[in-house]
mmCIF file of C-alpha atoms and ligand atoms in Angstrom:
data_model
loop_
_atom_site.group_PDB
_atom_site.id
_atom_site.type_symbol
_atom_site.label_atom_id
_atom_site.label_comp_id
_atom_site.label_asym_id
_atom_site.label_seq_id
_atom_site.Cartn_x
_atom_site.Cartn_y
_atom_site.Cartn_z
ATOM 1 C CA UNK Q 206 0.361 -10.409 -55.234
ATOM 2 C CA UNK Q 207 0.808 -8.128 -52.261
ATOM 3 C CA UNK Q 208 4.404 -6.958 -51.788
ATOM 4 C CA UNK Q 209 5.915 -6.188 -48.414
ATOM 5 C CA UNK Q 210 5.528 -2.405 -48.825
ATOM 6 C CA UNK Q 211 1.818 -2.853 -49.431
ATOM 7 C CA UNK Q 212 1.524 -5.157 -46.428
ATOM 8 C CA UNK Q 213 3.243 -2.521 -44.300
ATOM 9 C CA UNK Q 214 0.824 0.139 -45.559
ATOM 10 C CA UNK Q 215 -2.149 -2.123 -44.802
ATOM 11 C CA UNK Q 216 -0.866 -2.630 -41.239
ATOM 12 C CA UNK Q 217 -0.487 1.124 -40.844
ATOM 13 C CA UNK Q 218 -4.021 1.748 -42.063
ATOM 14 C CA UNK Q 219 -5.282 -0.772 -39.482
ATOM 15 C CA UNK Q 220 -3.434 1.133 -36.758
ATOM 16 C CA UNK Q 221 -4.769 4.553 -37.859
ATOM 17 C CA UNK Q 222 -8.341 3.488 -38.670
ATOM 18 C CA UNK Q 223 -9.696 3.600 -35.082
ATOM 19 C CA UNK Q 224 -8.881 7.341 -34.929
ATOM 20 C CA UNK Q 225 -11.436 8.071 -37.650
ATOM 21 C CA UNK Q 226 -14.113 7.335 -35.025
ATOM 22 C CA UNK Q 227 -13.088 10.538 -33.219
ATOM 23 C CA UNK Q 228 -13.556 12.734 -36.295
ATOM 24 C CA UNK Q 229 -16.450 14.110 -38.329
ATOM 25 C CA UNK Q 230 -16.873 14.713 -42.058
ATOM 26 C CA UNK Q 231 -17.213 18.368 -43.102
ATOM 27 C CA UNK Q 232 -20.829 19.425 -43.572
ATOM 28 C CA UNK Q 233 -20.532 23.199 -44.063
ATOM 29 C CA UNK Q 234 -20.173 22.326 -47.755
ATOM 30 C CA UNK Q 235 -23.313 20.134 -47.872
ATOM 31 C CA UNK Q 236 -22.100 17.751 -50.622
ATOM 32 C CA UNK Q 237 -19.008 16.819 -48.574
ATOM 33 C CA UNK Q 238 -21.307 15.537 -45.811
ATOM 34 C CA UNK Q 239 -22.087 12.472 -47.964
ATOM 35 C CA UNK Q 240 -18.557 11.024 -47.529
ATOM 36 C CA UNK Q 241 -18.047 7.759 -45.618
ATOM 37 C CA UNK Q 242 -16.208 8.673 -42.374
ATOM 38 C CA UNK Q 243 -14.684 5.186 -41.997
ATOM 39 C CA UNK Q 244 -12.661 5.396 -45.225
ATOM 40 C CA UNK Q 245 -8.887 5.564 -45.105
ATOM 41 C CA UNK Q 246 -6.583 5.127 -48.101
ATOM 42 C CA UNK Q 247 -2.999 5.882 -49.069
ATOM 43 C CA UNK Q 248 -0.764 5.869 -52.143
ATOM 44 C CA UNK Q 249 2.975 6.355 -52.084
ATOM 45 C CA UNK Q 250 4.805 7.214 -55.284
ATOM 46 C CA UNK Q 251 8.541 6.594 -55.243
ATOM 47 C CA UNK Q 252 11.426 6.749 -57.682
ATOM 48 C CA UNK Q 253 11.310 4.627 -60.856
ATOM 49 C CA UNK Q 254 7.557 5.128 -61.023
ATOM 50 C CA UNK Q 255 6.801 2.601 -58.270
ATOM 51 C CA UNK Q 256 3.466 3.262 -56.581
ATOM 52 C CA UNK Q 257 2.273 1.405 -53.485
ATOM 53 C CA UNK Q 258 -1.309 1.769 -52.323
ATOM 54 C CA UNK Q 259 -3.567 0.428 -49.599
ATOM 55 C CA UNK Q 260 -7.138 0.970 -48.437
ATOM 56 C CA UNK Q 261 -10.059 2.173 -50.511
ATOM 57 C CA UNK Q 262 -7.840 3.726 -53.179
ATOM 58 C CA UNK Q 263 -10.354 3.880 -56.026
ATOM 59 C CA UNK Q 264 -12.332 6.422 -54.063
ATOM 60 C CA UNK Q 265 -12.233 9.867 -55.685
ATOM 61 C CA UNK Q 266 -12.397 13.027 -53.593
ATOM 62 C CA UNK Q 267 -12.120 16.772 -54.147
ATOM 63 C CA UNK Q 268 -8.917 18.723 -53.570
ATOM 64 C CA UNK Q 269 -10.472 21.511 -51.467
ATOM 65 C CA UNK Q 270 -7.582 23.379 -49.792
ATOM 66 C CA UNK Q 271 -4.960 21.149 -51.394
ATOM 67 C CA UNK Q 272 -5.709 23.147 -54.555
ATOM 68 C CA UNK Q 273 -4.181 26.204 -52.823
ATOM 69 C CA UNK Q 274 -0.723 24.744 -53.347
ATOM 70 C CA UNK Q 275 -1.366 24.391 -57.066
ATOM 71 C CA UNK Q 276 -2.826 27.855 -57.613
ATOM 72 C CA UNK Q 277 0.021 29.403 -55.616
ATOM 73 C CA UNK Q 278 2.560 27.780 -57.954
ATOM 74 C CA UNK Q 279 0.592 28.932 -61.006
ATOM 75 C CA UNK Q 280 0.172 32.514 -59.750
ATOM 76 C CA UNK Q 281 3.906 32.701 -59.030
ATOM 77 C CA UNK Q 282 4.579 31.442 -62.555
ATOM 78 C CA UNK Q 283 2.112 34.008 -63.967
ATOM 79 C CA UNK Q 284 3.257 37.073 -62.013
ATOM 80 C CA UNK Q 285 6.508 36.425 -60.099
ATOM 81 C CA UNK Q 286 7.273 36.634 -56.389
ATOM 82 C CA UNK Q 287 7.234 40.420 -56.013
ATOM 83 C CA UNK Q 288 3.664 40.849 -57.223
ATOM 84 C CA UNK Q 289 2.213 37.789 -55.451
ATOM 85 C CA UNK Q 290 3.811 38.649 -52.111
ATOM 86 C CA UNK Q 291 2.771 42.280 -52.382
ATOM 87 C CA UNK Q 292 -0.770 40.980 -51.855
ATOM 88 C CA UNK Q 293 -0.293 37.873 -49.671
ATOM 89 C CA UNK Q 294 2.090 37.391 -46.759
ATOM 90 C CA UNK Q 295 4.466 34.575 -45.829
ATOM 91 C CA UNK Q 296 3.686 34.081 -42.153
ATOM 92 C CA UNK Q 297 1.803 31.277 -40.385
ATOM 93 C CA UNK Q 298 -1.317 32.095 -38.413
ATOM 94 C CA UNK Q 299 -2.670 30.563 -35.252
ATOM 95 C CA UNK Q 300 -6.228 31.172 -36.496
ATOM 96 C CA UNK Q 301 -8.639 28.751 -38.202
ATOM 97 C CA UNK Q 302 -8.360 28.468 -42.012
ATOM 98 C CA UNK Q 303 -11.441 30.581 -42.719
ATOM 99 C CA UNK Q 304 -10.848 33.305 -40.127
ATOM 100 C CA UNK Q 305 -11.480 36.938 -41.024
ATOM 101 C CA UNK Q 306 -10.006 38.387 -37.797
ATOM 102 C CA UNK Q 307 -6.451 39.247 -38.913
ATOM 103 C CA UNK Q 308 -7.639 40.895 -42.130
ATOM 104 C CA UNK Q 309 -9.120 43.661 -40.054
ATOM 105 C CA UNK Q 310 -6.341 44.067 -37.492
ATOM 106 C CA UNK Q 311 -3.346 44.017 -39.842
ATOM 107 C CA UNK Q 312 -2.519 47.374 -41.449
ATOM 108 C CA UNK Q 313 -2.353 47.503 -44.411
ATOM 109 C CA UNK Q 314 -4.886 44.668 -44.747
ATOM 110 C CA UNK Q 315 -3.203 41.641 -46.317
ATOM 111 C CA UNK Q 316 -3.893 37.919 -45.784
ATOM 112 C CA UNK Q 317 -1.111 36.357 -43.711
ATOM 113 C CA UNK Q 318 -0.344 33.503 -46.104
ATOM 114 C CA UNK Q 319 -1.666 31.735 -49.254
ATOM 115 C CA UNK Q 320 -2.774 28.576 -47.420
ATOM 116 C CA UNK Q 321 -5.624 30.172 -45.442
ATOM 117 C CA UNK Q 322 -8.834 30.934 -47.318
ATOM 118 C CA UNK Q 323 -8.303 34.706 -47.520
ATOM 119 C CA UNK Q 324 -4.813 34.273 -48.981
ATOM 120 C CA UNK Q 325 -5.919 31.526 -51.370
ATOM 121 C CA UNK Q 326 -8.810 33.630 -52.658
ATOM 122 C CA UNK Q 327 -6.401 36.516 -53.300
ATOM 123 C CA UNK Q 328 -4.110 34.093 -55.171
ATOM 124 C CA UNK Q 329 -6.923 32.637 -57.288
ATOM 125 C CA UNK Q 330 -7.898 36.207 -58.216
ATOM 126 C CA UNK Q 331 -4.440 36.480 -59.846
ATOM 127 C CA UNK Q 332 -4.682 33.393 -62.096
ATOM 128 C CA UNK Q 333 -4.278 34.719 -65.645
ATOM 129 C CA UNK Q 334 -6.938 34.307 -68.334
ATOM 130 C CA UNK Q 335 -9.869 36.288 -69.658
ATOM 131 C CA UNK Q 336 -12.746 34.020 -68.550
ATOM 132 C CA UNK Q 337 -13.431 31.683 -65.632
ATOM 133 C CA UNK Q 338 -13.373 28.746 -68.099
ATOM 134 C CA UNK Q 339 -9.977 29.716 -69.465
ATOM 135 C CA UNK Q 340 -8.505 30.226 -65.991
ATOM 136 C CA UNK Q 341 -9.936 26.943 -64.699
ATOM 137 C CA UNK Q 342 -8.648 25.240 -67.855
ATOM 138 C CA UNK Q 343 -5.146 26.490 -67.040
ATOM 139 C CA UNK Q 344 -5.364 25.098 -63.484
ATOM 140 C CA UNK Q 345 -6.592 21.737 -64.833
ATOM 141 C CA UNK Q 346 -3.877 21.575 -67.550
ATOM 142 C CA UNK Q 347 -1.249 22.278 -64.911
ATOM 143 C CA UNK Q 348 -2.582 19.349 -62.828
ATOM 144 C CA UNK Q 349 -2.683 17.145 -65.936
ATOM 145 C CA UNK Q 350 0.980 17.966 -66.586
ATOM 146 C CA UNK Q 351 1.920 16.985 -63.045
ATOM 147 C CA UNK Q 352 -0.107 13.755 -62.900
ATOM 148 C CA UNK Q 353 -0.086 12.626 -66.571
ATOM 149 C CA UNK Q 354 -3.804 12.051 -65.992
ATOM 150 C CA UNK Q 355 -5.809 14.148 -68.447
ATOM 151 C CA UNK Q 356 -9.124 12.784 -67.177
ATOM 152 C CA UNK Q 357 -8.913 14.891 -64.000
ATOM 153 C CA UNK Q 358 -11.815 17.347 -63.933
ATOM 154 C CA UNK Q 359 -13.945 19.111 -61.310
ATOM 155 C CA UNK Q 360 -17.093 17.777 -59.653
ATOM 156 C CA UNK Q 361 -19.970 20.072 -60.533
ATOM 157 C CA UNK Q 362 -22.100 18.910 -57.602
ATOM 158 C CA UNK Q 363 -19.454 19.793 -54.978
ATOM 159 C CA UNK Q 364 -18.592 23.081 -56.715
ATOM 160 C CA UNK Q 365 -22.241 24.175 -56.823
ATOM 161 C CA UNK Q 366 -22.823 23.028 -53.251
ATOM 162 C CA UNK Q 367 -19.934 25.211 -52.060
ATOM 163 C CA UNK Q 368 -20.755 28.187 -54.314
ATOM 164 C CA UNK Q 369 -24.321 28.347 -52.977
ATOM 165 C CA UNK Q 370 -23.207 28.286 -49.338
ATOM 166 C CA UNK Q 371 -19.888 30.210 -49.466
ATOM 167 C CA UNK Q 372 -21.029 33.324 -47.644
ATOM 168 C CA UNK Q 373 -18.016 33.482 -45.355
ATOM 169 C CA UNK Q 374 -15.621 33.251 -48.321
ATOM 170 C CA UNK Q 375 -17.793 35.853 -50.086
ATOM 171 C CA UNK Q 376 -17.337 38.152 -47.082
ATOM 172 C CA UNK Q 377 -13.554 37.622 -47.165
ATOM 173 C CA UNK Q 378 -13.523 38.529 -50.876
ATOM 174 C CA UNK Q 379 -15.566 41.705 -50.458
ATOM 175 C CA UNK Q 380 -13.417 42.778 -47.524
ATOM 176 C CA UNK Q 381 -10.283 42.257 -49.612
ATOM 177 C CA UNK Q 382 -11.801 44.006 -52.619
ATOM 178 C CA UNK Q 383 -12.415 47.067 -50.454
ATOM 179 C CA UNK Q 384 -8.701 46.991 -49.563
ATOM 180 C CA UNK Q 385 -7.575 46.373 -53.189
ATOM 181 C CA UNK Q 386 -6.103 42.960 -52.379
ATOM 182 C CA UNK Q 387 -8.725 41.432 -54.667
ATOM 183 C CA UNK Q 388 -9.059 43.243 -57.996
ATOM 184 C CA UNK Q 389 -11.475 41.159 -60.098
ATOM 185 C CA UNK Q 390 -15.207 40.463 -59.930
ATOM 186 C CA UNK Q 391 -16.078 38.693 -56.646
ATOM 187 C CA UNK Q 392 -18.717 36.299 -58.033
ATOM 188 C CA UNK Q 393 -16.373 35.193 -60.828
ATOM 189 C CA UNK Q 394 -13.624 34.707 -58.265
ATOM 190 C CA UNK Q 395 -15.916 32.540 -56.121
ATOM 191 C CA UNK Q 396 -16.983 30.523 -59.155
ATOM 192 C CA UNK Q 397 -13.348 29.836 -60.068
ATOM 193 C CA UNK Q 398 -12.324 29.143 -56.446
ATOM 194 C CA UNK Q 399 -15.156 26.706 -55.759
ATOM 195 C CA UNK Q 400 -14.483 24.855 -59.036
ATOM 196 C CA UNK Q 401 -10.750 24.708 -58.264
ATOM 197 C CA UNK Q 402 -11.550 23.291 -54.792
ATOM 198 C CA UNK Q 403 -13.906 20.729 -56.402
ATOM 199 C CA UNK Q 404 -11.252 19.238 -58.708
ATOM 200 C CA UNK Q 405 -11.535 15.485 -58.238
ATOM 201 C CA UNK Q 406 -8.543 13.163 -57.768
ATOM 202 C CA UNK Q 407 -7.642 9.842 -56.192
ATOM 203 C CA UNK Q 408 -4.778 9.030 -53.807
ATOM 204 C CA UNK Q 409 -2.431 8.067 -56.646
ATOM 205 C CA UNK Q 410 -2.943 11.433 -58.406
ATOM 206 C CA UNK Q 411 -2.119 13.196 -55.140
ATOM 207 C CA UNK Q 412 0.961 11.051 -54.602
ATOM 208 C CA UNK Q 413 2.348 12.029 -58.013
ATOM 209 C CA UNK Q 414 1.651 15.720 -57.371
ATOM 210 C CA UNK Q 415 3.528 15.338 -54.062
ATOM 211 C CA UNK Q 416 6.399 13.681 -55.858
ATOM 212 C CA UNK Q 417 6.655 16.528 -58.401
ATOM 213 C CA UNK Q 418 6.682 19.201 -55.678
ATOM 214 C CA UNK Q 419 9.240 17.257 -53.611
ATOM 215 C CA UNK Q 420 11.305 16.716 -56.748
ATOM 216 C CA UNK Q 421 11.719 20.489 -57.224
ATOM 217 C CA UNK Q 422 9.101 20.595 -59.970
ATOM 218 C CA UNK Q 423 10.221 17.821 -62.322
ATOM 219 C CA UNK Q 424 7.669 15.223 -63.487
ATOM 220 C CA UNK Q 425 9.224 11.792 -62.837
ATOM 221 C CA UNK Q 426 7.686 10.164 -65.929
ATOM 222 C CA UNK Q 427 8.070 12.821 -68.620
ATOM 223 C CA UNK Q 428 11.206 14.343 -66.979
ATOM 224 C CA UNK Q 429 9.696 17.727 -67.850
ATOM 225 C CA UNK Q 430 10.129 20.620 -65.435
ATOM 226 C CA UNK Q 431 6.511 21.508 -64.671
ATOM 227 C CA UNK Q 432 7.294 24.003 -61.890
ATOM 228 C CA UNK Q 433 10.422 26.216 -61.768
ATOM 229 C CA UNK Q 434 12.754 25.052 -58.977
ATOM 230 C CA UNK Q 435 12.503 28.218 -56.884
ATOM 231 C CA UNK Q 436 8.688 28.131 -57.020
ATOM 232 C CA UNK Q 437 8.594 24.443 -56.015
ATOM 233 C CA UNK Q 438 10.777 25.377 -53.032
ATOM 234 C CA UNK Q 439 8.477 28.247 -52.012
ATOM 235 C CA UNK Q 440 5.442 25.960 -52.220
ATOM 236 C CA UNK Q 441 7.160 23.232 -50.177
ATOM 237 C CA UNK Q 442 8.126 25.739 -47.516
ATOM 238 C CA UNK Q 443 4.538 27.008 -47.187
ATOM 239 C CA UNK Q 444 3.440 23.387 -46.834
ATOM 240 C CA UNK Q 445 5.751 23.079 -43.803
ATOM 241 C CA UNK Q 446 4.854 26.376 -42.155
ATOM 242 C CA UNK Q 447 1.144 26.678 -43.007
ATOM 243 C CA UNK Q 448 -0.020 23.504 -44.803
ATOM 244 C CA UNK Q 449 -1.960 22.038 -41.887
ATOM 245 C CA UNK Q 450 -3.365 25.435 -40.805
ATOM 246 C CA UNK Q 451 -3.113 26.102 -37.077
ATOM 247 C CA UNK Q 452 -1.877 22.540 -36.507
ATOM 248 C CA UNK Q 453 1.233 23.057 -38.671
ATOM 249 C CA UNK Q 454 3.674 23.373 -35.743
ATOM 250 C CA UNK Q 455 2.600 20.159 -34.025
ATOM 251 C CA UNK Q 456 2.446 18.366 -37.392
ATOM 252 C CA UNK Q 457 6.024 19.430 -38.202
ATOM 253 C CA UNK Q 458 7.200 17.938 -34.914
ATOM 254 C CA UNK Q 459 5.183 14.721 -35.056
ATOM 255 C CA UNK Q 460 5.390 14.027 -38.809
ATOM 256 C CA UNK Q 461 7.990 16.361 -40.353
ATOM 257 C CA UNK Q 462 6.822 16.028 -43.970
ATOM 258 C CA UNK Q 463 5.809 19.064 -46.090
ATOM 259 C CA UNK Q 464 2.056 18.513 -46.421
ATOM 260 C CA UNK Q 465 -1.228 20.166 -47.330
ATOM 261 C CA UNK Q 466 -4.663 19.108 -46.160
ATOM 262 C CA UNK Q 467 -8.181 19.785 -47.427
ATOM 263 C CA UNK Q 468 -11.599 19.559 -45.745
ATOM 264 C CA UNK Q 469 -12.552 16.711 -48.078
ATOM 265 C CA UNK Q 470 -10.096 14.663 -45.987
ATOM 266 C CA UNK Q 471 -7.234 14.596 -48.476
ATOM 267 C CA UNK Q 472 -3.610 15.121 -47.479
ATOM 268 C CA UNK Q 473 -0.824 15.773 -49.986
ATOM 269 C CA UNK Q 474 2.677 14.881 -48.769
ATOM 270 C CA UNK Q 475 5.866 15.957 -50.567
ATOM 271 C CA UNK Q 476 8.941 14.209 -49.219
ATOM 272 C CA UNK Q 477 11.928 15.975 -50.785
ATOM 273 C CA UNK Q 478 13.724 14.079 -53.562
ATOM 274 C CA UNK Q 479 11.959 10.856 -54.181
ATOM 275 C CA UNK Q 480 8.572 10.320 -52.541
ATOM 276 C CA UNK Q 481 5.053 11.675 -52.914
ATOM 277 C CA UNK Q 482 2.196 10.660 -50.638
ATOM 278 C CA UNK Q 483 -1.562 10.905 -51.187
ATOM 279 C CA UNK Q 484 -3.962 10.166 -48.335
ATOM 280 C CA UNK Q 485 -7.757 10.183 -48.094
ATOM 281 C CA UNK Q 486 -9.734 9.972 -44.872
ATOM 282 C CA UNK Q 487 -12.783 12.272 -44.690
ATOM 283 C CA UNK Q 488 -13.272 12.205 -40.905
ATOM 284 C CA UNK Q 489 -11.728 15.478 -39.720
ATOM 285 C CA UNK Q 490 -10.482 16.822 -36.396
ATOM 286 C CA UNK Q 491 -11.677 20.163 -35.032
ATOM 287 C CA UNK Q 492 -9.070 22.062 -37.084
ATOM 288 C CA UNK Q 493 -10.269 20.573 -40.373
ATOM 289 C CA UNK Q 494 -7.460 18.051 -40.937
ATOM 290 C CA UNK Q 495 -8.067 14.342 -41.657
ATOM 291 C CA UNK Q 496 -7.810 12.729 -38.225
ATOM 292 C CA UNK Q 497 -6.994 9.211 -39.440
ATOM 293 C CA UNK Q 498 -4.885 10.611 -42.279
ATOM 294 C CA UNK Q 499 -2.624 12.521 -39.904
ATOM 295 C CA UNK Q 500 -2.121 9.416 -37.726
ATOM 296 C CA UNK Q 501 -1.387 7.380 -40.832
ATOM 297 C CA UNK Q 502 1.150 9.915 -42.075
ATOM 298 C CA UNK Q 503 2.766 10.010 -38.633
ATOM 299 C CA UNK Q 504 3.101 6.212 -38.718
ATOM 300 C CA UNK Q 505 4.538 6.244 -42.251
ATOM 301 C CA UNK Q 506 6.995 8.999 -41.367
ATOM 302 C CA UNK Q 507 8.305 7.081 -38.340
ATOM 303 C CA UNK Q 508 8.399 3.724 -40.085
ATOM 304 C CA UNK Q 509 10.326 4.982 -43.128
ATOM 305 C CA UNK Q 510 12.250 7.734 -41.302
ATOM 306 C CA UNK Q 511 10.894 10.510 -43.507
ATOM 307 C CA UNK Q 512 11.044 13.615 -41.297
ATOM 308 C CA UNK Q 513 12.969 16.376 -43.053
ATOM 309 C CA UNK Q 514 14.154 17.801 -39.741
HETATM 310 N N1 LIG I 106 -13.297 25.018 -50.289
HETATM 311 C C1 LIG I 106 -13.012 25.042 -48.886
HETATM 312 C C2 LIG I 106 -13.341 26.386 -48.281
HETATM 313 O O1 LIG I 106 -13.027 27.381 -48.820
HETATM 314 C C3 LIG I 106 -11.591 24.684 -48.642
HETATM 315 C C4 LIG I 106 -11.220 24.732 -47.184
HETATM 316 C C5 LIG I 106 -10.315 23.643 -46.739
HETATM 317 O O2 LIG I 106 -10.136 22.627 -47.408
HETATM 318 N N2 LIG I 106 -9.792 23.796 -45.551
HETATM 319 O O3 LIG I 106 -13.898 26.467 -47.229
#
């Protein structure tokens, strides 16, 4: 039986779906180019473990930049704020997510924030562990703890596709290694980063992750604190100021929900205290955000009065 919340979500998908026609799937990572641009799906996880979904919700997709939120939390747990923010800044940028420009003009060289590629690569370099496998295993276990879904793994095809074509990210890493922002081996860093970006989830997994972050780090099912409160707050704040890249300002005004997007077309939404949202719509706008997904989130925010501002 379809309940009224699900009916509302279906209506909202119908309203947002036409916008996907104005977007394009990412192709600079060749494997992502195989996605169906007309897909749009959403899951909303609310208190008492209720989860409402609509659209093609069995579709799995890779986290891509949404993983930056997770590695930031883990690096802060591994090393503390002082160390992490000695290497990565806290300020939004008006540049595209993969831009190299500010790395050269800022003195000393330091990525502006952990949500752009340069900052995320510097953060992944910090993830503790002696091998790529061990470090990736820690990222996956952390996601398993948030979602209670131990089957979450990475997609080898997408990871390899990105690793083989990641020359811009390689350039960012070498530039940062020269400036001692990156310390470890660059190829190992790229292997870990591309695998982290290729971790595969569905909308419901994302919705639970959003719930945990919005809920100051506590898993709603196990009641375990997975992320320390202060770190969950830092992560949520970066989602507001930098989560949608150089569209974050407009998104804050139109939607007002802490969120993080990825070029696979996923959007993670963390409504403080009681709601997590997972969206998938692979057709992207020119800034790399899901075009239908943003419209859908705008509709949901207005309908349920979710803006935090
Ligand atoms: N893996 C992607 C990259 O580094 C992530 C970018 C994104 O989702 N915006 O290019």
